[in-house]
Amino acid sequence: MTHIIHRNPKANLPVAVSGSGCFITDANGKRYYDACGGAAVSAIGHAHPAVLEAMENQARQLEYAHTSFFTSDAAESLATHLARHTPSGLGNVYFLSSGSEAVETALKMARQYHVDNGQPLRSRFIARKQSYHGNSLGALSIGGNLARRALYEPLLMEAIHVSPCFPYRYRAEGESDASYASRLAQELEQTILQTGPEQIAAFVAETVVGATAGAVAPVAGYFEKVREICDRYGVLLIMDEIMCGLGRTGTLHAFEQEAVAPDLLCLAKGLGGGYQPIAAVIAQDFIVEKMQSASGAFQHGHTYVGHPVACAAALATQQVIQQQSLVSRSQTLGTELHDMLRATFGQHPKIGDIRGRGLFQAIELVRDRESGEPFDASLKIAQRIKGAAFERGLLCYPGSGTIDGTSGDHILLAPPYVTTTGELQLAVDLLAGALDDVMHAIPA
Ligand code: PLP
């Protein structure tokens, strides 16, 4: 008998009792390799002593103080650390407790900036199909994950959705990266012009798309073109690195690989690495300066903003990442993981694409490799692979509706950066076994 409203009331969930490194152990003593870091959350693995100590010290000293009365050393130090490791101009941090809250905050900050800047008509947001920005109503409104939106459609605010940058599915035959990027940039520009640039507050995009399409990195030059267009029309660029940020893709910020910087950056999962719920928005100086000079302050707030224990946990997590050079480890091990996936699945008749950056990799499943035809959605292939992998002691993150919200399946891998080559090989072998289990069970 449970009193929890579980995600799936019919699932008979094992009880997770402990974690160590990249493994979680359940109440029956079964161990699972955490190949997806939960949902790309765990960066330095479970039970890291430095983080546990920092949390304990902070909790003993001061667990909470409301930010309308006080600041705290924990929050100040974390903000300083983030500002130091983010390109100049992006030195202003607002802490939240979840990715969705970070996205809501970025949308509101964009809106207030424009009002304070004398452009009150700017209230509309452009985002992309096949994206995810969170489950609260504002974040869901701009997100392009159709399955997550469907039930709540009547409650959502109007947002404009343009095409994703998803080369495996949407780059035309023979189209170069440069032409594909230009085509998408033109679509964005046309959309801004048709709506009226004076009405657009911001363009929002995941730098590398996570759960919805499965580790989809942009083609070279895409974000540079997007940046140019945003600048041309006074549209802010919000980059959502909630899943792909803080080392996951092999650079601290995923945008560093795109030769651009956002106006507002959203971070979450890898920030606290799962030790505490914490997220952040980092804003460019000009945004904060404008809000402060015109309105005095950003008109927003939540009870747990800058929670000292969460900030202490996140600072310790980021220090571990830095001291142990885990960002470059994510890069190196990511290349190894990609090569292992290629060696195991590169010729597999049911794998259409292997993609990703750093320790953020995915395989896309297909009925037919040549044509890229997906499996029938009713087969729920990705979910079944998740189940078969779980039986074998492997945690992986399934996604369906990969192509257009309805069809397509992928499996996302995002292990902690402290993992090893041996563990990655174990994960790939277990995944191959799980894939076989499922393929044997479905009609030919
Ligand atoms: N943005 C992206 C890219 C995400 O992947 C997620 C969560 O998976 C969110 C936003 C929402 O974060 P949260 O679930 O912490 O609200």
Coordinates of C-alpha atoms and ligand atoms in Angstrom, one line a residue:
M1 CA 0.0 0.0 0.0
T2 CA 1.5 3.3 -1.0
H3 CA 0.3 6.9 -0.4
I4 CA 2.4 8.3 -3.2
I5 CA 0.9 9.3 -6.5
H6 CA 3.5 7.4 -8.5
R7 CA 4.4 8.2 -12.1
N8 CA 2.9 4.8 -13.1
P9 CA 0.6 3.5 -10.3
K10 CA 0.8 0.0 -12.0
A11 CA 4.5 -0.3 -11.9
N12 CA 5.9 -2.3 -9.0
L13 CA 8.9 -0.2 -8.3
P14 CA 11.8 -1.6 -6.3
V15 CA 13.0 0.5 -3.4
A16 CA 16.3 2.3 -4.0
V17 CA 18.3 2.1 -0.8
S18 CA 21.8 3.2 -1.5
G19 CA 24.1 4.6 -4.1
S20 CA 27.8 4.5 -4.6
G21 CA 29.8 5.9 -7.6
C22 CA 27.8 5.0 -10.7
F23 CA 25.6 2.3 -9.1
I24 CA 22.3 2.3 -7.2
T25 CA 21.3 -0.7 -5.1
D26 CA 17.7 -1.7 -4.3
A27 CA 16.2 -3.3 -1.2
N28 CA 16.8 -6.8 -2.6
G29 CA 20.5 -6.1 -3.0
K30 CA 20.3 -5.8 -6.8
R31 CA 22.8 -3.3 -8.3
Y32 CA 22.0 -1.1 -11.3
Y33 CA 24.6 0.8 -13.4
D34 CA 23.2 4.3 -13.7
A35 CA 23.9 4.9 -17.4
C36 CA 21.6 7.8 -17.6
G37 CA 22.5 9.6 -14.4
G38 CA 18.7 9.4 -13.5
A39 CA 17.8 12.0 -16.1
A40 CA 21.2 13.3 -16.9
V41 CA 21.4 14.5 -13.3
S42 CA 24.2 12.6 -11.6
A43 CA 27.6 14.1 -12.6
I44 CA 30.0 13.0 -10.0
G45 CA 28.2 9.8 -9.0
H46 CA 26.4 8.9 -5.8
A47 CA 27.6 9.4 -2.2
H48 CA 30.6 11.6 -3.0
P49 CA 32.1 12.3 0.5
A50 CA 33.1 16.0 -0.4
V51 CA 29.5 16.9 -1.2
L52 CA 28.0 15.0 1.8
E53 CA 30.4 16.8 4.1
A54 CA 29.6 20.2 2.6
M55 CA 25.9 19.6 3.0
E56 CA 26.3 18.4 6.6
N57 CA 28.4 21.4 7.5
Q58 CA 26.0 23.9 5.9
A59 CA 22.9 22.2 7.5
R60 CA 24.6 22.3 10.9
Q61 CA 25.5 26.0 10.6
L62 CA 22.4 27.3 8.9
E63 CA 19.8 25.3 7.0
Y64 CA 17.8 28.2 5.6
A65 CA 17.4 31.9 5.7
H66 CA 14.9 33.7 3.5
T67 CA 16.5 35.8 0.8
S68 CA 14.3 38.8 1.5
F69 CA 16.2 39.2 4.7
F70 CA 19.7 37.7 4.1
T71 CA 22.2 36.5 1.6
S72 CA 24.4 33.6 2.5
D73 CA 28.0 32.6 2.0
A74 CA 26.9 29.4 0.3
A75 CA 24.8 31.2 -2.3
E76 CA 27.4 34.0 -2.8
S77 CA 30.2 31.5 -3.2
L78 CA 28.3 29.4 -5.7
A79 CA 27.3 32.5 -7.8
T80 CA 31.0 33.6 -7.7
H81 CA 32.1 30.2 -8.9
L82 CA 29.6 30.1 -11.7
A83 CA 30.4 33.7 -12.8
R84 CA 34.1 32.9 -12.9
H85 CA 33.6 30.0 -15.1
T86 CA 31.1 31.6 -17.5
P87 CA 32.1 34.0 -20.4
S88 CA 32.4 37.6 -19.4
G89 CA 29.0 39.5 -19.3
L90 CA 27.3 36.4 -18.0
G91 CA 28.0 37.2 -14.3
N92 CA 24.6 37.4 -12.7
V93 CA 23.0 34.4 -11.2
Y94 CA 19.5 33.8 -10.0
F95 CA 19.0 30.5 -8.1
L96 CA 16.0 28.2 -8.3
S97 CA 15.0 24.7 -7.3
S98 CA 14.2 23.0 -10.6
G99 CA 14.8 23.2 -14.3
S100 CA 11.2 24.3 -15.0
E101 CA 11.5 27.1 -12.5
A102 CA 14.7 28.2 -14.2
V103 CA 12.9 28.4 -17.6
E104 CA 9.9 30.2 -16.1
T105 CA 12.4 32.7 -14.5
A106 CA 14.2 33.2 -17.8
L107 CA 10.9 33.9 -19.6
K108 CA 9.9 36.4 -17.0
M109 CA 13.3 38.1 -16.9
A110 CA 13.2 38.5 -20.7
R111 CA 9.8 40.0 -20.4
Q112 CA 10.7 42.5 -17.7
Y113 CA 13.9 43.5 -19.5
H114 CA 11.9 44.5 -22.6
V115 CA 9.3 46.4 -20.6
D116 CA 12.1 48.1 -18.7
N117 CA 13.8 48.8 -22.0
G118 CA 10.8 50.7 -23.3
Q119 CA 9.5 47.8 -25.6
P120 CA 6.4 46.6 -23.7
L121 CA 4.9 44.9 -26.8
R122 CA 7.6 42.2 -26.6
S123 CA 5.7 39.4 -25.0
R124 CA 5.9 36.4 -27.4
F125 CA 8.3 33.5 -27.4
I126 CA 9.7 31.4 -30.2
A127 CA 11.0 28.0 -29.4
R128 CA 11.4 24.8 -31.4
K129 CA 9.5 21.6 -32.1
Q130 CA 10.8 18.5 -30.6
S131 CA 12.2 20.3 -27.5
Y132 CA 11.5 20.2 -23.8
H133 CA 11.8 23.0 -21.4
G134 CA 9.9 21.8 -18.3
N135 CA 6.4 20.8 -17.1
S136 CA 5.2 24.0 -15.4
L137 CA 2.7 25.8 -17.6
G138 CA 5.0 28.5 -19.0
A139 CA 7.8 26.1 -19.7
L140 CA 5.4 23.6 -21.2
S141 CA 3.9 26.3 -23.4
I142 CA 7.2 27.0 -25.1
G143 CA 8.3 23.3 -25.2
G144 CA 7.7 21.3 -28.3
N145 CA 7.2 17.9 -26.7
L146 CA 3.7 17.1 -28.0
A147 CA 3.0 14.1 -25.7
R148 CA 3.8 16.2 -22.6
R149 CA 1.7 19.1 -23.8
A150 CA -1.4 17.3 -25.2
L151 CA -3.6 17.1 -22.0
Y152 CA -2.8 20.7 -21.0
E153 CA -3.1 22.4 -24.4
P154 CA -6.1 24.5 -23.3
L155 CA -4.1 25.9 -20.4
L156 CA -1.0 26.8 -22.3
M157 CA 0.0 30.3 -23.4
E158 CA 0.5 30.8 -27.1
A159 CA 4.1 30.2 -28.3
I160 CA 5.5 29.9 -31.7
H161 CA 7.4 26.8 -32.7
V162 CA 10.0 26.6 -35.5
S163 CA 11.8 23.5 -36.9
P164 CA 14.4 21.8 -34.7
C165 CA 18.0 21.4 -35.9
F166 CA 17.9 17.6 -36.3
P167 CA 20.1 16.5 -39.1
Y168 CA 19.4 12.8 -39.0
R169 CA 15.7 13.3 -39.6
Y170 CA 15.4 16.7 -41.3
R171 CA 18.5 17.6 -43.2
A172 CA 17.6 17.2 -46.9
E173 CA 19.4 14.6 -49.1
G174 CA 22.8 16.2 -50.1
E175 CA 22.2 19.3 -48.0
S176 CA 25.4 20.6 -46.4
D177 CA 25.6 21.6 -42.7
A178 CA 25.9 25.2 -43.9
S179 CA 22.9 25.1 -46.1
Y180 CA 20.8 23.3 -43.5
A181 CA 21.8 25.9 -40.9
S182 CA 20.9 28.7 -43.4
R183 CA 17.6 27.2 -44.2
L184 CA 16.7 27.0 -40.5
A185 CA 17.9 30.5 -39.8
Q186 CA 15.8 31.8 -42.7
E187 CA 12.8 30.0 -41.2
L188 CA 13.5 31.7 -37.8
E189 CA 13.9 35.1 -39.5
Q190 CA 10.7 34.7 -41.5
T191 CA 8.8 33.8 -38.4
I192 CA 10.1 36.8 -36.5
L193 CA 9.2 39.1 -39.5
Q194 CA 5.7 37.6 -39.9
T195 CA 4.9 37.9 -36.3
G196 CA 6.4 41.4 -36.0
P197 CA 9.9 41.7 -34.4
E198 CA 8.5 44.3 -32.0
Q199 CA 6.4 41.5 -30.4
I200 CA 9.1 38.9 -29.9
A201 CA 10.7 38.7 -26.4
A202 CA 13.1 35.7 -26.9
F203 CA 14.0 32.6 -28.8
V204 CA 14.5 29.6 -26.6
A205 CA 16.5 26.5 -27.5
E206 CA 18.2 23.6 -25.9
T207 CA 21.8 23.8 -27.0
V208 CA 21.9 20.0 -27.4
V209 CA 18.4 18.6 -27.3
G210 CA 17.9 16.1 -24.5
A211 CA 14.9 13.9 -23.7
T212 CA 12.6 14.7 -26.6
A213 CA 14.8 13.9 -29.5
G214 CA 17.8 12.2 -27.9
A215 CA 21.2 14.0 -27.7
V216 CA 20.7 16.0 -30.9
A217 CA 23.6 18.4 -31.3
P218 CA 23.2 21.4 -33.7
V219 CA 25.0 21.4 -37.0
A220 CA 28.1 23.7 -37.3
G221 CA 27.1 27.3 -37.7
Y222 CA 23.5 27.0 -36.7
F223 CA 23.7 28.9 -33.4
E224 CA 25.9 31.5 -34.9
K225 CA 23.2 32.3 -37.5
V226 CA 20.5 32.2 -34.8
R227 CA 22.6 34.6 -32.7
E228 CA 22.9 37.0 -35.6
I229 CA 19.2 37.0 -36.3
C230 CA 18.3 37.5 -32.6
D231 CA 20.6 40.4 -32.5
R232 CA 19.3 41.9 -35.7
Y233 CA 15.7 42.0 -34.3
G234 CA 16.4 42.7 -30.6
V235 CA 15.2 39.2 -29.6
L236 CA 16.9 37.7 -26.6
L237 CA 18.5 34.3 -26.9
I238 CA 17.7 31.9 -24.1
M239 CA 19.8 28.7 -24.1
D240 CA 18.4 25.9 -22.1
E241 CA 21.3 23.8 -20.8
I242 CA 19.4 22.3 -18.0
M243 CA 20.2 18.8 -19.3
C244 CA 23.2 19.4 -21.5
G245 CA 25.2 21.9 -19.3
L246 CA 28.0 21.8 -16.8
G247 CA 30.3 19.3 -18.4
R248 CA 27.8 16.9 -19.8
T249 CA 28.8 17.5 -23.5
G250 CA 32.5 17.8 -22.9
T251 CA 32.7 21.5 -22.3
L252 CA 31.5 23.2 -19.1
H253 CA 28.8 25.0 -21.1
A254 CA 27.5 23.3 -24.2
F255 CA 27.3 26.7 -26.0
E256 CA 31.1 27.0 -25.8
Q257 CA 31.2 24.6 -28.8
E258 CA 28.9 26.9 -30.8
A259 CA 31.0 30.1 -30.7
V260 CA 28.1 32.1 -29.3
A261 CA 26.9 33.1 -25.9
P262 CA 23.3 33.4 -24.7
D263 CA 21.6 36.4 -23.1
L264 CA 20.1 34.1 -20.6
L265 CA 21.4 30.6 -19.7
C266 CA 19.3 28.0 -17.8
L267 CA 21.2 25.4 -15.8
A268 CA 20.0 22.7 -13.4
K269 CA 20.7 19.0 -13.3
G270 CA 24.5 18.8 -13.3
L271 CA 24.6 21.9 -11.0
G272 CA 23.7 19.9 -7.9
G273 CA 24.4 16.6 -9.5
G274 CA 21.4 15.1 -7.7
Y275 CA 22.6 16.0 -4.2
Q276 CA 20.0 18.8 -3.9
P277 CA 17.3 20.2 -6.1
I278 CA 18.9 23.3 -7.5
A279 CA 18.8 25.3 -10.8
A280 CA 20.0 28.7 -12.0
V281 CA 19.5 31.4 -14.6
I282 CA 22.6 33.3 -15.5
A283 CA 21.9 36.7 -17.1
Q284 CA 24.0 39.1 -19.2
D285 CA 25.0 42.3 -17.4
F286 CA 22.9 44.5 -19.7
I287 CA 19.7 42.7 -18.7
V288 CA 20.3 43.1 -15.0
E289 CA 21.6 46.6 -15.3
K290 CA 18.4 47.6 -17.2
M291 CA 16.1 46.0 -14.7
Q292 CA 17.9 47.6 -11.8
S293 CA 18.0 51.1 -13.4
A294 CA 14.4 51.1 -14.6
S295 CA 12.4 49.0 -12.1
G296 CA 14.9 48.7 -9.2
A297 CA 14.7 44.9 -9.1
F298 CA 13.6 41.8 -10.9
Q299 CA 10.0 41.3 -10.0
H300 CA 10.0 37.6 -9.1
G301 CA 10.8 35.2 -6.3
H302 CA 10.3 31.8 -4.7
T303 CA 10.6 30.7 -1.1
Y304 CA 13.6 28.4 -1.7
V305 CA 15.6 30.7 -3.9
G306 CA 19.3 30.4 -3.0
H307 CA 18.7 27.7 -0.4
P308 CA 22.0 27.4 1.6
V309 CA 22.2 23.6 1.7
A310 CA 21.4 23.3 -2.0
C311 CA 24.0 26.0 -2.8
A312 CA 26.6 24.3 -0.6
A313 CA 25.9 20.9 -2.3
A314 CA 26.1 22.5 -5.7
L315 CA 29.4 24.4 -5.0
A316 CA 31.0 21.2 -3.7
T317 CA 29.8 19.3 -6.8
Q318 CA 31.2 22.0 -9.1
Q319 CA 34.5 22.0 -7.1
V320 CA 34.8 18.2 -7.6
I321 CA 34.1 18.6 -11.3
Q322 CA 36.8 21.2 -11.5
Q323 CA 39.4 19.6 -9.2
Q324 CA 39.1 16.2 -10.9
S325 CA 39.1 17.7 -14.4
L326 CA 35.8 15.9 -15.0
V327 CA 34.7 18.1 -17.9
S328 CA 37.6 16.8 -20.0
R329 CA 36.9 13.4 -18.7
S330 CA 33.4 13.7 -20.0
Q331 CA 34.9 14.6 -23.4
T332 CA 37.3 11.7 -23.4
L333 CA 35.0 9.1 -22.1
G334 CA 32.2 10.4 -24.3
T335 CA 34.3 9.7 -27.3
E336 CA 35.0 6.2 -26.0
L337 CA 31.4 5.6 -25.4
H338 CA 30.5 6.8 -28.8
D339 CA 33.1 4.5 -30.3
M340 CA 31.8 1.5 -28.3
L341 CA 28.2 2.3 -29.4
R342 CA 29.5 2.4 -33.0
A343 CA 31.3 -0.9 -32.6
T344 CA 28.3 -2.6 -31.1
F345 CA 25.4 -1.0 -33.0
G346 CA 27.1 0.6 -36.0
Q347 CA 25.9 -2.1 -38.4
H348 CA 22.8 -3.2 -36.3
P349 CA 19.8 -3.5 -38.6
K350 CA 17.6 -1.8 -36.0
I351 CA 19.8 1.2 -35.2
G352 CA 19.4 4.2 -37.5
D353 CA 21.6 6.7 -35.8
I354 CA 24.2 7.0 -33.0
R355 CA 24.8 10.6 -31.9
G356 CA 25.7 12.9 -29.1
R357 CA 28.5 14.9 -27.5
G358 CA 30.6 14.0 -24.5
L359 CA 28.8 11.7 -22.0
F360 CA 25.5 12.6 -23.7
Q361 CA 24.9 10.0 -26.3
A362 CA 21.9 8.3 -27.9
I363 CA 20.9 5.6 -30.3
E364 CA 17.8 5.9 -32.5
L365 CA 15.9 2.8 -33.2
V366 CA 14.4 2.1 -36.6
R367 CA 12.4 -0.7 -38.2
D368 CA 14.4 -0.2 -41.4
R369 CA 17.9 1.1 -41.4
E370 CA 18.0 2.1 -45.0
S371 CA 14.9 4.1 -45.1
G372 CA 15.0 5.2 -41.4
E373 CA 11.4 4.0 -41.1
P374 CA 10.6 4.0 -37.4
F375 CA 8.9 1.2 -35.4
D376 CA 5.1 1.4 -35.0
A377 CA 4.6 3.7 -32.0
S378 CA 2.2 1.1 -30.4
L379 CA 5.1 -1.3 -29.9
K380 CA 6.6 1.1 -27.4
I381 CA 10.1 -0.1 -28.3
A382 CA 12.0 2.4 -26.2
Q383 CA 10.0 1.7 -23.1
R384 CA 10.4 -2.0 -23.6
I385 CA 14.2 -1.6 -23.9
K386 CA 14.2 0.4 -20.7
G387 CA 12.4 -2.5 -19.0
A388 CA 14.7 -5.1 -20.4
A389 CA 17.8 -3.1 -19.5
F390 CA 16.4 -2.6 -16.0
E391 CA 16.0 -6.4 -15.6
R392 CA 19.6 -6.7 -16.5
G393 CA 20.7 -4.1 -14.1
L394 CA 21.1 -1.1 -16.4
L395 CA 19.4 2.3 -16.1
C396 CA 18.9 4.0 -19.4
Y397 CA 16.5 6.9 -20.5
P398 CA 14.0 5.9 -23.2
G399 CA 12.3 8.4 -25.5
S400 CA 9.5 8.0 -28.0
G401 CA 7.9 10.4 -30.5
T402 CA 11.6 11.2 -31.3
I403 CA 10.8 12.3 -34.9
D404 CA 7.7 14.4 -34.7
G405 CA 6.1 13.8 -31.3
T406 CA 4.4 10.6 -32.4
S407 CA 6.8 8.2 -34.1
G408 CA 10.4 7.3 -33.5
D409 CA 12.3 5.8 -30.5
H410 CA 15.6 6.5 -28.9
I411 CA 17.6 5.5 -25.9
L412 CA 19.6 8.3 -24.1
L413 CA 22.8 7.5 -22.2
A414 CA 24.2 10.1 -19.8
P415 CA 26.4 8.4 -17.2
P416 CA 28.2 10.3 -14.4
Y417 CA 31.5 11.8 -15.5
V418 CA 33.4 9.7 -12.9
T419 CA 32.5 6.5 -14.7
T420 CA 35.2 4.3 -16.2
T421 CA 35.9 2.7 -19.6
G422 CA 35.1 -0.7 -18.1
E423 CA 31.7 0.5 -16.8
L424 CA 30.8 2.1 -20.1
Q425 CA 31.6 -1.2 -21.9
L426 CA 29.4 -3.0 -19.4
A427 CA 26.6 -0.5 -20.1
V428 CA 26.9 -1.0 -23.9
D429 CA 26.9 -4.8 -23.5
L430 CA 23.9 -4.8 -21.2
L431 CA 22.1 -2.4 -23.6
A432 CA 22.9 -4.8 -26.5
G433 CA 21.4 -7.7 -24.5
A434 CA 18.3 -5.7 -23.7
L435 CA 17.9 -4.7 -27.4
D436 CA 18.1 -8.4 -28.3
D437 CA 15.5 -9.4 -25.7
V438 CA 13.1 -6.8 -27.1
M439 CA 13.7 -7.6 -30.8
H440 CA 13.1 -11.3 -30.1
A441 CA 9.8 -10.5 -28.5
I442 CA 8.3 -8.4 -31.2
P443 CA 6.7 -9.5 -34.5
A444 CA 9.2 -9.6 -37.4
Ligands
PLP1 N1 14.8 21.8 -19.7 C1 15.4 20.7 -20.1 C2 16.3 20.7 -21.3 C3 15.2 19.5 -19.4 O1 15.8 18.4 -19.9 C4 14.3 19.5 -18.3 C5 14.1 18.2 -17.6 O2 14.3 17.2 -18.0 C6 13.8 20.7 -17.9 C7 14.0 21.8 -18.6 C8 12.9 20.7 -16.7 O3 13.6 20.5 -15.5 P1 12.8 20.0 -14.2 O4 12.4 18.6 -14.5 O5 13.9 20.0 -13.2 O6 11.7 20.9 -13.9

